[in-house]
Short mmCIF file of C-alpha atoms in Angstrom, two decimals:
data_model
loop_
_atom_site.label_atom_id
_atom_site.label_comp_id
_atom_site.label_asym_id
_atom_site.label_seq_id
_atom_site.Cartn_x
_atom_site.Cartn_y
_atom_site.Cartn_z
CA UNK A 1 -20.81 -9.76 10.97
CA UNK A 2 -20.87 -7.66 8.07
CA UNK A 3 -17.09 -6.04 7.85
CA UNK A 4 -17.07 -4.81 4.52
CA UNK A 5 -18.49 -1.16 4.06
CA UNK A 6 -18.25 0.72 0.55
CA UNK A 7 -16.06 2.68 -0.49
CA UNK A 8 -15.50 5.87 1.43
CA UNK A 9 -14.18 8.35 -1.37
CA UNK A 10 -12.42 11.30 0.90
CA UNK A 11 -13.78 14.57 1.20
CA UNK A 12 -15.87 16.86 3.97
CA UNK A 13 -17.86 14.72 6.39
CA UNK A 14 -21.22 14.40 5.86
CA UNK A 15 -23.80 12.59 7.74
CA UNK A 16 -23.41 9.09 9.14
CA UNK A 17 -26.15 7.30 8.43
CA UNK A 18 -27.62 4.64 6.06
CA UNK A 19 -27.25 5.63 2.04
CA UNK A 20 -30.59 4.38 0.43
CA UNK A 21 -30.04 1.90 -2.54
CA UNK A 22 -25.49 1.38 -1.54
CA UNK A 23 -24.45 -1.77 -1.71
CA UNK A 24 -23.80 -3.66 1.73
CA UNK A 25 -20.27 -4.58 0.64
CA UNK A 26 -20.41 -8.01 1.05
CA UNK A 27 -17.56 -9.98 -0.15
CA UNK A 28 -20.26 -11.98 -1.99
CA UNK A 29 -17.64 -14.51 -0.72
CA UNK A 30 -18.42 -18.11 -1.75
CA UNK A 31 -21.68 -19.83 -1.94
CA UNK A 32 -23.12 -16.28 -1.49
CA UNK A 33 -26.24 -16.07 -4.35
CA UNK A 34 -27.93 -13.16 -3.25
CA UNK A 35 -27.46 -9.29 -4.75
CA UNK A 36 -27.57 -6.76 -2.12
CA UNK A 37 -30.49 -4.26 -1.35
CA UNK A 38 -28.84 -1.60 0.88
CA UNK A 39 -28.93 -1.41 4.68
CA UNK A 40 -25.43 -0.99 4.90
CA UNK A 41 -23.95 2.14 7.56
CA UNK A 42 -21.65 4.35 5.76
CA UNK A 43 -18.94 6.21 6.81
CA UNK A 44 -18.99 9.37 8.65
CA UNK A 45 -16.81 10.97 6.32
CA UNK A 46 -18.48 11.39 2.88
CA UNK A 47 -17.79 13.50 -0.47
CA UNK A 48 -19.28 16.82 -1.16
CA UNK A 49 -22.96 16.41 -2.91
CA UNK A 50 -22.34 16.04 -6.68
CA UNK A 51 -19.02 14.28 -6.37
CA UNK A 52 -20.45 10.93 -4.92
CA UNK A 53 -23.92 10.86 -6.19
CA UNK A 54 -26.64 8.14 -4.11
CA UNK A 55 -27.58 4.99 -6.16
CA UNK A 56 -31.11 5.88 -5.76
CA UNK A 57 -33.75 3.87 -4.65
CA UNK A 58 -32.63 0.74 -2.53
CA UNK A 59 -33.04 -1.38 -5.90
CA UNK A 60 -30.60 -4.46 -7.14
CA UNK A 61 -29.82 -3.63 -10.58
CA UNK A 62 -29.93 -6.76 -12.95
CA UNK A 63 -27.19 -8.93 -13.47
CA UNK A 64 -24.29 -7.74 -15.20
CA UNK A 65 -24.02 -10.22 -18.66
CA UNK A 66 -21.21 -9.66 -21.27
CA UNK A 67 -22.39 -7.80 -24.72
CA UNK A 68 -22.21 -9.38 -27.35
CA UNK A 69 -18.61 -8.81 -28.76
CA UNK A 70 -17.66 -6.98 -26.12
CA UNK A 71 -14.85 -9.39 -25.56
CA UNK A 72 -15.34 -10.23 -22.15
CA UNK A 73 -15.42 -14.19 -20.97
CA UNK A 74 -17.77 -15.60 -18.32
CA UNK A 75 -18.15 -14.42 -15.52
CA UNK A 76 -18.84 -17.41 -12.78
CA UNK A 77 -18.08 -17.71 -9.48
CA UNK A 78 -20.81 -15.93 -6.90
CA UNK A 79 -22.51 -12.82 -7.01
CA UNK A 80 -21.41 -10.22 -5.28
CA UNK A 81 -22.93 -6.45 -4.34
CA UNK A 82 -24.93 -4.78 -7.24
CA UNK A 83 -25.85 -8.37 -8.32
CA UNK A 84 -22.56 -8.52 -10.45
CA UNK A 85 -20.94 -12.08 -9.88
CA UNK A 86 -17.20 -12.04 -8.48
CA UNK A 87 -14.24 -13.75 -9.19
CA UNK A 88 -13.89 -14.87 -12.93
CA UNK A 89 -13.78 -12.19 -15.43
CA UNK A 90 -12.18 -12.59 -19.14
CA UNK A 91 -9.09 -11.77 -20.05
CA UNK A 92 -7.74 -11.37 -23.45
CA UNK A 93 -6.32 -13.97 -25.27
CA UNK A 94 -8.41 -16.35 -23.60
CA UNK A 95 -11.01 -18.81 -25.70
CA UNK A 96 -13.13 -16.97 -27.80
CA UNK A 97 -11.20 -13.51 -26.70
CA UNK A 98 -11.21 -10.63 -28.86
CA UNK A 99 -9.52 -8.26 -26.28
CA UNK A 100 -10.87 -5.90 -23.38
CA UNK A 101 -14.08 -3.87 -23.95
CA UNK A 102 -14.23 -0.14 -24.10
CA UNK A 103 -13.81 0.81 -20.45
CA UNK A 104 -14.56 4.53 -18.51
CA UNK A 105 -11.47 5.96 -17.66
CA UNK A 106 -12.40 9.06 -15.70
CA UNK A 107 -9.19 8.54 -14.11
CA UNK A 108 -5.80 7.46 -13.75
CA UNK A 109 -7.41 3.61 -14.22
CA UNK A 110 -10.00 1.91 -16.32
CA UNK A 111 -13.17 0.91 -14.70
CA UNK A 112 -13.01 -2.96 -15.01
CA UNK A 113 -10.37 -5.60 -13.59
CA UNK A 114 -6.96 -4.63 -13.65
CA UNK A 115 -3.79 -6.39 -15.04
CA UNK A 116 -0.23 -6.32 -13.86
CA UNK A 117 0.95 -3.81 -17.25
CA UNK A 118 -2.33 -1.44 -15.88
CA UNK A 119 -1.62 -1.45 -12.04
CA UNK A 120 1.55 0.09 -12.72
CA UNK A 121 0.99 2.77 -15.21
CA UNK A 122 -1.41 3.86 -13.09
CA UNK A 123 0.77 4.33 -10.59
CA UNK A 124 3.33 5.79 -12.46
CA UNK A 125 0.65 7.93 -14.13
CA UNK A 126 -0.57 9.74 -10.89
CA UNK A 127 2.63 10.51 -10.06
CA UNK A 128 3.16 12.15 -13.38
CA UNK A 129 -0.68 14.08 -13.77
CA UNK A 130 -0.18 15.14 -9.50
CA UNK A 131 3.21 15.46 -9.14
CA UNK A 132 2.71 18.67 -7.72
CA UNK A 133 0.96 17.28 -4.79
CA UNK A 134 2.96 13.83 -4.71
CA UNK A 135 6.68 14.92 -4.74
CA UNK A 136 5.98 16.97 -2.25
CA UNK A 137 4.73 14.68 0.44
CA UNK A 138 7.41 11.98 -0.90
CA UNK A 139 10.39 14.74 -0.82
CA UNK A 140 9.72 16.78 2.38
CA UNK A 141 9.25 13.30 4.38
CA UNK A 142 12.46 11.58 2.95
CA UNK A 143 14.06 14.90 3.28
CA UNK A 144 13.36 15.13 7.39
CA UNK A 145 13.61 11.41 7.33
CA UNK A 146 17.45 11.33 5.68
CA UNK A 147 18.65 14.64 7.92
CA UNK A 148 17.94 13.06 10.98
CA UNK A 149 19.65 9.72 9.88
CA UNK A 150 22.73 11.45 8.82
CA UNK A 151 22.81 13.11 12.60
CA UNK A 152 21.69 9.88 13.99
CA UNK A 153 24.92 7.98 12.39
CA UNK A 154 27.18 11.11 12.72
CA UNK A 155 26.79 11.76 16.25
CA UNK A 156 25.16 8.88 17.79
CA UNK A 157 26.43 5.94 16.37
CA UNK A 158 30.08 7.43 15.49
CA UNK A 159 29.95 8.28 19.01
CA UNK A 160 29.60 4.99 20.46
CA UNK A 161 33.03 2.84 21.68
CA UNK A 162 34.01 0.49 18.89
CA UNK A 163 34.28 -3.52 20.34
CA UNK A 164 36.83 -4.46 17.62
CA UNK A 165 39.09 -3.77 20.42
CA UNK A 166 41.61 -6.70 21.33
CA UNK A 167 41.70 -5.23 24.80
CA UNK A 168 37.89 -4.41 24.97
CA UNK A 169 36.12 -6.29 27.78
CA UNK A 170 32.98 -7.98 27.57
CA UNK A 171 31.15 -5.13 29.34
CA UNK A 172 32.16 -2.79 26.87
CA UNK A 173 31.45 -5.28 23.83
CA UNK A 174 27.39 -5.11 25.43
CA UNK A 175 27.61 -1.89 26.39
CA UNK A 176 28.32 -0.80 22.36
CA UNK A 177 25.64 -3.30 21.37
CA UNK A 178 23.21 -2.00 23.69
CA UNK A 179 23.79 2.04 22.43
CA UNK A 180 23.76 0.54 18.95
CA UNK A 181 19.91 -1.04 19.40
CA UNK A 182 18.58 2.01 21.48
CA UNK A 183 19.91 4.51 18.27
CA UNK A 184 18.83 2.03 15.57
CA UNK A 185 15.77 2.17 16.92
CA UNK A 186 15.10 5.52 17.85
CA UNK A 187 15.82 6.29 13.98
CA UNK A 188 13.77 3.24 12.82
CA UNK A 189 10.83 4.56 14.89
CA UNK A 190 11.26 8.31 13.20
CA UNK A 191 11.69 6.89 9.73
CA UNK A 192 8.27 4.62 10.61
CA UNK A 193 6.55 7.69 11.33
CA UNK A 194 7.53 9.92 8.32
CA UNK A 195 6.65 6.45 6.15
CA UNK A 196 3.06 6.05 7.56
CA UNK A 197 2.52 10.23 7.32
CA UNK A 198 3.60 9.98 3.39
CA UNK A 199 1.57 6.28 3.16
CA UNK A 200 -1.51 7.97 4.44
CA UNK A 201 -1.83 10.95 2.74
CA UNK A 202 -0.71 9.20 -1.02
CA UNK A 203 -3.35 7.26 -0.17
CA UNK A 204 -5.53 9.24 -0.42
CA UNK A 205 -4.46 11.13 -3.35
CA UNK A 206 -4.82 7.55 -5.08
CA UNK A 207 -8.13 6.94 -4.14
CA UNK A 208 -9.02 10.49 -6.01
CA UNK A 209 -6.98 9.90 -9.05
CA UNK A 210 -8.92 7.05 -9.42
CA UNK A 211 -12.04 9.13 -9.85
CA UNK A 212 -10.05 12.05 -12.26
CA UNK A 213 -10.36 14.23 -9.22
CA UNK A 214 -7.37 16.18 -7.93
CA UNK A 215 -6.05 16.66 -4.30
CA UNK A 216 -4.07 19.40 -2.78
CA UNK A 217 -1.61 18.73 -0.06
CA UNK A 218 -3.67 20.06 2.38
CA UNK A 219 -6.46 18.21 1.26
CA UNK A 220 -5.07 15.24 1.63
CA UNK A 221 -3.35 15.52 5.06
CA UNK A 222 -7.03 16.40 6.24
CA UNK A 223 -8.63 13.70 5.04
CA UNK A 224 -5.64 11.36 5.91
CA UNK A 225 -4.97 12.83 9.54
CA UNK A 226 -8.19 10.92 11.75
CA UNK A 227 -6.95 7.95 10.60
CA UNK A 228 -2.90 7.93 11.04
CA UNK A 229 -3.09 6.70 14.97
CA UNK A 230 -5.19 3.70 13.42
CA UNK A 231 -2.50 3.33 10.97
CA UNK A 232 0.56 3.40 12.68
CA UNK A 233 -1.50 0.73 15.44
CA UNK A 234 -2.32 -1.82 12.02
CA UNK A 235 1.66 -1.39 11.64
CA UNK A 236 2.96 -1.93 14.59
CA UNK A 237 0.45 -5.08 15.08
CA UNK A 238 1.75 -6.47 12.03
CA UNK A 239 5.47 -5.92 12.92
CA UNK A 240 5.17 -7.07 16.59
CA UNK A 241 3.28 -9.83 14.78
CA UNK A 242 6.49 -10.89 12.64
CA UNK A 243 8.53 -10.64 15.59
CA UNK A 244 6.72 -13.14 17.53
CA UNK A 245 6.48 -15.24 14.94
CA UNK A 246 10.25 -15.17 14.48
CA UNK A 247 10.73 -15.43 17.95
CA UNK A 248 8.18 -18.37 19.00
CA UNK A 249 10.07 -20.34 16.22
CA UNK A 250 13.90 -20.14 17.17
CA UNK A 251 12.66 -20.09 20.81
CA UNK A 252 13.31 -23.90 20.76
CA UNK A 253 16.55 -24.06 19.43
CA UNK A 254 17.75 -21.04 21.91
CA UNK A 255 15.96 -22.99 25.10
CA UNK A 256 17.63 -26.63 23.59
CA UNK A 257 21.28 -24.46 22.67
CA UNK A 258 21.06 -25.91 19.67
CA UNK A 259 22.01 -23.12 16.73
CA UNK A 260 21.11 -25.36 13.97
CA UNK A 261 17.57 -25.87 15.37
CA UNK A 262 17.49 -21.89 15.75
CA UNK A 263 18.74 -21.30 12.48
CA UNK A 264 16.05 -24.01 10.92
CA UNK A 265 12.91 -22.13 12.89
CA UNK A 266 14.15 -19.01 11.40
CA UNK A 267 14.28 -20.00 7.58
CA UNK A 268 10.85 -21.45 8.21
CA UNK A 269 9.41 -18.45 10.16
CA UNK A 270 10.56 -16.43 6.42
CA UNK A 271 7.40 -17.92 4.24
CA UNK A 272 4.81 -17.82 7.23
CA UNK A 273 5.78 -14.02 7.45
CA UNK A 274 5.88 -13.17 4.13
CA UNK A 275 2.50 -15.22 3.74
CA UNK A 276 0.77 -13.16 6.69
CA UNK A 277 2.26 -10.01 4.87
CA UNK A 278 0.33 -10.38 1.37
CA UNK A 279 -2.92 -11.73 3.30
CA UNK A 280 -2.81 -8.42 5.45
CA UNK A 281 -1.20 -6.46 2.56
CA UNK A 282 -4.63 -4.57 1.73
CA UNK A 283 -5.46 -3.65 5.26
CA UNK A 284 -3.58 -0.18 4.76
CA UNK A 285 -5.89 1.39 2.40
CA UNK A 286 -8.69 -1.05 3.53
CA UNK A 287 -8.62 1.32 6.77
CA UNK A 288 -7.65 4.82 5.25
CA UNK A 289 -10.71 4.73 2.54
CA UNK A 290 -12.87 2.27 4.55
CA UNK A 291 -12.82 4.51 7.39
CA UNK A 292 -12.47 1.40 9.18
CA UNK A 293 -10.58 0.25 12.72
CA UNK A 294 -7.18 -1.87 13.02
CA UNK A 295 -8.82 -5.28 13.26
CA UNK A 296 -12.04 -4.80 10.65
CA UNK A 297 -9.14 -3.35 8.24
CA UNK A 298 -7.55 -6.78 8.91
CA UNK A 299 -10.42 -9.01 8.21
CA UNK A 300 -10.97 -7.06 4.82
CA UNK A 301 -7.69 -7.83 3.55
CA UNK A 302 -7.94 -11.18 4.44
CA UNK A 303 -10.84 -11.59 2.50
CA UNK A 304 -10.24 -9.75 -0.12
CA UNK A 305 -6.82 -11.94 -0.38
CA UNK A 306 -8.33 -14.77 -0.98
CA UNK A 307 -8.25 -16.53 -3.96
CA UNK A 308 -5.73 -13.98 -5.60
CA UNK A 309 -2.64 -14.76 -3.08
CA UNK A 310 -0.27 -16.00 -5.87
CA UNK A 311 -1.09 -12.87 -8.15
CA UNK A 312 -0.99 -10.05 -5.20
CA UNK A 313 2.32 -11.62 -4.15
CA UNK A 314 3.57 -11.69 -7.77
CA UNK A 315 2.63 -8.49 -8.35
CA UNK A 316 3.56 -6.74 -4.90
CA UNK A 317 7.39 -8.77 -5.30
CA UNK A 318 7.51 -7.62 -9.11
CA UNK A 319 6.97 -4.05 -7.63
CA UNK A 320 9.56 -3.99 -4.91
CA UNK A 321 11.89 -5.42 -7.70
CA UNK A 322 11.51 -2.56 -9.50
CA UNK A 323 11.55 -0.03 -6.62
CA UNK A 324 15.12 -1.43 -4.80
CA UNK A 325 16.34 -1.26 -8.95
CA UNK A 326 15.80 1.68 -8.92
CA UNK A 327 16.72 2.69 -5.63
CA UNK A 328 20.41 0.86 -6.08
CA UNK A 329 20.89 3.15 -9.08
CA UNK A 330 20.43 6.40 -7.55
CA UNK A 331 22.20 5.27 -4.20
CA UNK A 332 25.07 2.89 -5.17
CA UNK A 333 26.80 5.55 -7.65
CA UNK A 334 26.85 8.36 -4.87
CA UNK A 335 27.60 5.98 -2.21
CA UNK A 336 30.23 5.27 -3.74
CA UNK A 337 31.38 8.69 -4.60
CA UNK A 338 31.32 9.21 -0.76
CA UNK A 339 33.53 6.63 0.35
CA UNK A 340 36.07 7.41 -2.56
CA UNK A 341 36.10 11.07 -0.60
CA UNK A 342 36.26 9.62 2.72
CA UNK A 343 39.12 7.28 1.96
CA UNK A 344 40.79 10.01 0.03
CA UNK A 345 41.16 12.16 3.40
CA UNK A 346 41.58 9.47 5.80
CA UNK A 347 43.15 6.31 3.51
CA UNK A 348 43.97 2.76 4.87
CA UNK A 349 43.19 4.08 8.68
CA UNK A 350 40.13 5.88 7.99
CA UNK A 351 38.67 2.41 6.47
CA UNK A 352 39.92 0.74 10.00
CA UNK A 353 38.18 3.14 12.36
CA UNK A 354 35.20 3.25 10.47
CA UNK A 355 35.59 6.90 10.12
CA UNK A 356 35.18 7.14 5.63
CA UNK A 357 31.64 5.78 6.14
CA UNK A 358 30.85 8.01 9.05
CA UNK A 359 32.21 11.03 7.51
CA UNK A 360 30.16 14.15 6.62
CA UNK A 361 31.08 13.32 2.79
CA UNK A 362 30.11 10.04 2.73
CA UNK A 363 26.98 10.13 4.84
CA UNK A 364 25.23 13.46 2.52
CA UNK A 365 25.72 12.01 0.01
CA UNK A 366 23.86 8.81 0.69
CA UNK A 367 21.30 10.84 1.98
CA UNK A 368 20.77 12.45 -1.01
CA UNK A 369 20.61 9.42 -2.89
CA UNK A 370 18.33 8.19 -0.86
CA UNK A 371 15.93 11.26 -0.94
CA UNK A 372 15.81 10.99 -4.72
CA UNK A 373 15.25 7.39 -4.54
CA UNK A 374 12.59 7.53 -1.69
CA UNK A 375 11.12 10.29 -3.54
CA UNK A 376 10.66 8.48 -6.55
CA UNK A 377 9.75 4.99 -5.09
CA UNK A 378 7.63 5.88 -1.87
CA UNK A 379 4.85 6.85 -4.75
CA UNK A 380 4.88 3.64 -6.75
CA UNK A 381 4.84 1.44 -3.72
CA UNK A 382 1.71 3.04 -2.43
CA UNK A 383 0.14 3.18 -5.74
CA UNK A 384 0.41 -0.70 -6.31
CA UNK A 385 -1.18 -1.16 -3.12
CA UNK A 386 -3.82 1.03 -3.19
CA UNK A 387 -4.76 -0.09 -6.77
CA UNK A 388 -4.23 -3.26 -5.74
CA UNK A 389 -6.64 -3.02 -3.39
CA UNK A 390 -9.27 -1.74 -5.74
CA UNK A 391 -9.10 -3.96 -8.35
CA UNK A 392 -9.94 -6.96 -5.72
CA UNK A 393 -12.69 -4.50 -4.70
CA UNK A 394 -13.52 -4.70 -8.99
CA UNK A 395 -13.25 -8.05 -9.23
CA UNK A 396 -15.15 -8.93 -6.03
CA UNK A 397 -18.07 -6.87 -5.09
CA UNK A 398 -18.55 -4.73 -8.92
CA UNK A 399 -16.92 -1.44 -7.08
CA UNK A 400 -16.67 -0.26 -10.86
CA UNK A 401 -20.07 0.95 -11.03
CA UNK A 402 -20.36 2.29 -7.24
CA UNK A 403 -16.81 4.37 -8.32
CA UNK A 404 -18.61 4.81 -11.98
CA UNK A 405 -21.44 7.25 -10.08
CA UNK A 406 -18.90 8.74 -7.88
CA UNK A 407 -17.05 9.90 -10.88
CA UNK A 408 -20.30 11.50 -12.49
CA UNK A 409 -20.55 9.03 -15.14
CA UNK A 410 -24.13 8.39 -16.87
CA UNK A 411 -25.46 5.30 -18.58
CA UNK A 412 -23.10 3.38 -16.57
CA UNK A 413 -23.93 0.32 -15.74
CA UNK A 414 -24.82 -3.61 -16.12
CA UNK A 415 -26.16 -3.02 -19.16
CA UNK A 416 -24.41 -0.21 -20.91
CA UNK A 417 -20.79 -0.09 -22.27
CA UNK A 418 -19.48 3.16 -21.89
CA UNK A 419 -17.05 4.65 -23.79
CA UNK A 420 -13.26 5.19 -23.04
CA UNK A 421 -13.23 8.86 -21.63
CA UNK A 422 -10.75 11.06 -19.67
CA UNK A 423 -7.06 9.49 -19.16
#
């Protein structure tokens, strides 16, 4: 079954039918030798005429071969679409490395396989060039996101009876646990929602950076809007997904009483989680720019994975480094600020009843520091994935040339080096 379509820039639908001459998006996967010819159904949803330009007639182009000097090693490994083989490009420094070739740049990214230092300035650099359109999304949805917490926490939670009663019975004890779960979750759910709204619409804005094309808010909340039912499904999947994991693996320690058996299938569930989580890391954008469903978006990640586990997980856990860094130094410092002032007004008491972290002091201003921070951060984190997703797509099936014509570019191709251009 084929499960890999191209590249669905965003923009006005168009018709939904077969492009002459696109590539069929085959993985190329292994042991695959043959170039594709077309045949493959595109999405509904298609750019405007002149921004995503056909290949032409339904012919493979020849095989893509390094110029001489150009730097770049050998490519090996199996061909993919546009007869380009997958897998193994150059990199510098390598034998008989003089560096990367000139690469098009019409965007944010160059056209060619991306490294860790490249994936990140390019998300860094959309968020500088669109800021106008990214801060936005980022600050309106961790705005909503932080007010309702605060109210959540102040009135909700605060509310609740505290357990650390001596006197308190048991019923109480649940009955405070129970409240807890149903509020934590309520605001869990909310803050999922404003995350896949901001997700989903970032995407998007990516996905046109990468081209040098810019998107206005409401641009990208139209493009991003038919598929945000499909994306909070894929998330929910994965998290139930997780949870049974978890679950299936301390279920027999809990059935044998045993809390050290529990406690053992728990610390191994943590690497089969976090191993489904960069295999299925790609599905988000697979299925906003693939116009895809849940399950084809999972099956595209998967394979795109492959191979490149080790240096998606790198890069993904070098990114959320960064991101709770940064996050810590905006929230910490005000945090901290807060529960100075709520200690200040209720001292050694206020610190027993749990009132100077549930004060209005101390809970605005963590919210604020965790707008800024979210504002900041939700950008980058979505960037890295999305580019991540394209470089695979780069490395795997040549999407550098089909993004090359969607960008306008000319003399672009297997056998022409185009210059540097744009930033």
């Amino acid at each position: 079954m084929n499960d890999s379509p191209g590249w669905a820039v965003p923009g006005p639908s168009s018709s939904d039918g077969e492009r002459p001459g696109a590539p069929d998006g085959r993985d190329g996967g292994e042991g695959s030798t043959q170039p594709s010819t077309g045949g493959q159904k595109w999405s509904a949803e298609q750019p405007p005429p002149g921004e995503w330009s056909s290949p032409g007639t339904p012919q493979a182009p020849p095989q893509r071969q390094p110029q001489p000097g150009a730097g770049w090693g050998s490519y090996g490994g199996s061909q993919g679409p546009q007869g380009a083989q997958s897998g193994q490009y150059g990199y510098p420094g390598g034998p008989g490395q003089w560096g990367k070739p000139p690469a098009a740049k019409p965007g944010v990214i160059p056209l060619r396989p991306l490294d860790l230092g490249e994936i990140l300035d390019g998300a860094v650099a959309t968020m500088r060039s669109h800021w106008r359109t990214v801060l936005p999304i980022t600050l309106v949805v961790a705005t909503v996101v932080q007010v309702i917490s605060v109210l959540v926490q102040k009135y909700a939670l605060s509310g609740l009876p505290v357990a650390s009663d001596p006197k308190a019975s048991l019923q109480d004890a649940l009955d405070t646990l129970g409240g807890t779960m149903v509020v934590l979750l309520a605001n869990g759910f909310v803050q999922l929602i404003g995350t896949i709204v901001a997700a989903a619409m970032l995407t998007m804005i990516f996905s046109r950076a990468v081209l040098g094309h810019g998107s206005t808010i409401g641009e990208a909340w139209r493009e991003a809007r038919p598929q945000l039912l499909r994306l909070l499904g894929l998330t929910l999947l994965l998290a139930l997904g997780g949870v049974v994991i978890l679950f299936a693996l301390i279920l027999p320690g809990i059935a044998l009483s045993s809390i050290g058996l529990a406690l053992l299938g728990g610390l191994a569930a943590i690497p089969l989680i976090v191993w489904l989580g960069i295999r299925f890391g790609l599905a988000s954008p697979a299925l906003m720019l693939e116009k895809s469903g849940v399950i084809t978006s999972l099956r595209r990640s998967s394979r795109l994975v492959q191979g490149s586990w080790w240096r998606i997980f790198g890069i993904t856990a070098l990114t959320g480094l960064i991101t709770a860094f940064v996050s810590a130094v905006i929230i910490w410092p005000l945090t901290a600020v807060g529960l100075a002032i709520g200690f200040s007004d209720g001292g050694v008491a206020s610190l027993e009843n749990g009132t100077a972290t549930t004060g209005w002091a101390p809970l605005i201003l963590s919210a604020i520091g965790a707008v800024i921070a979210q504002t900041i951060t939700m950008p980058i984190q979505s960037g890295v994935t999305v580019l991540l997703y394209v470089d695979q797509r780069i490395r795997r099936e040549a999407l550098d040339l089909e993004l090359a014509r969607a960008a306008g570019l000319e003399n672009y191709g297997p056998d022409a080096t185009a210059p540097p251009t744009g930033g």
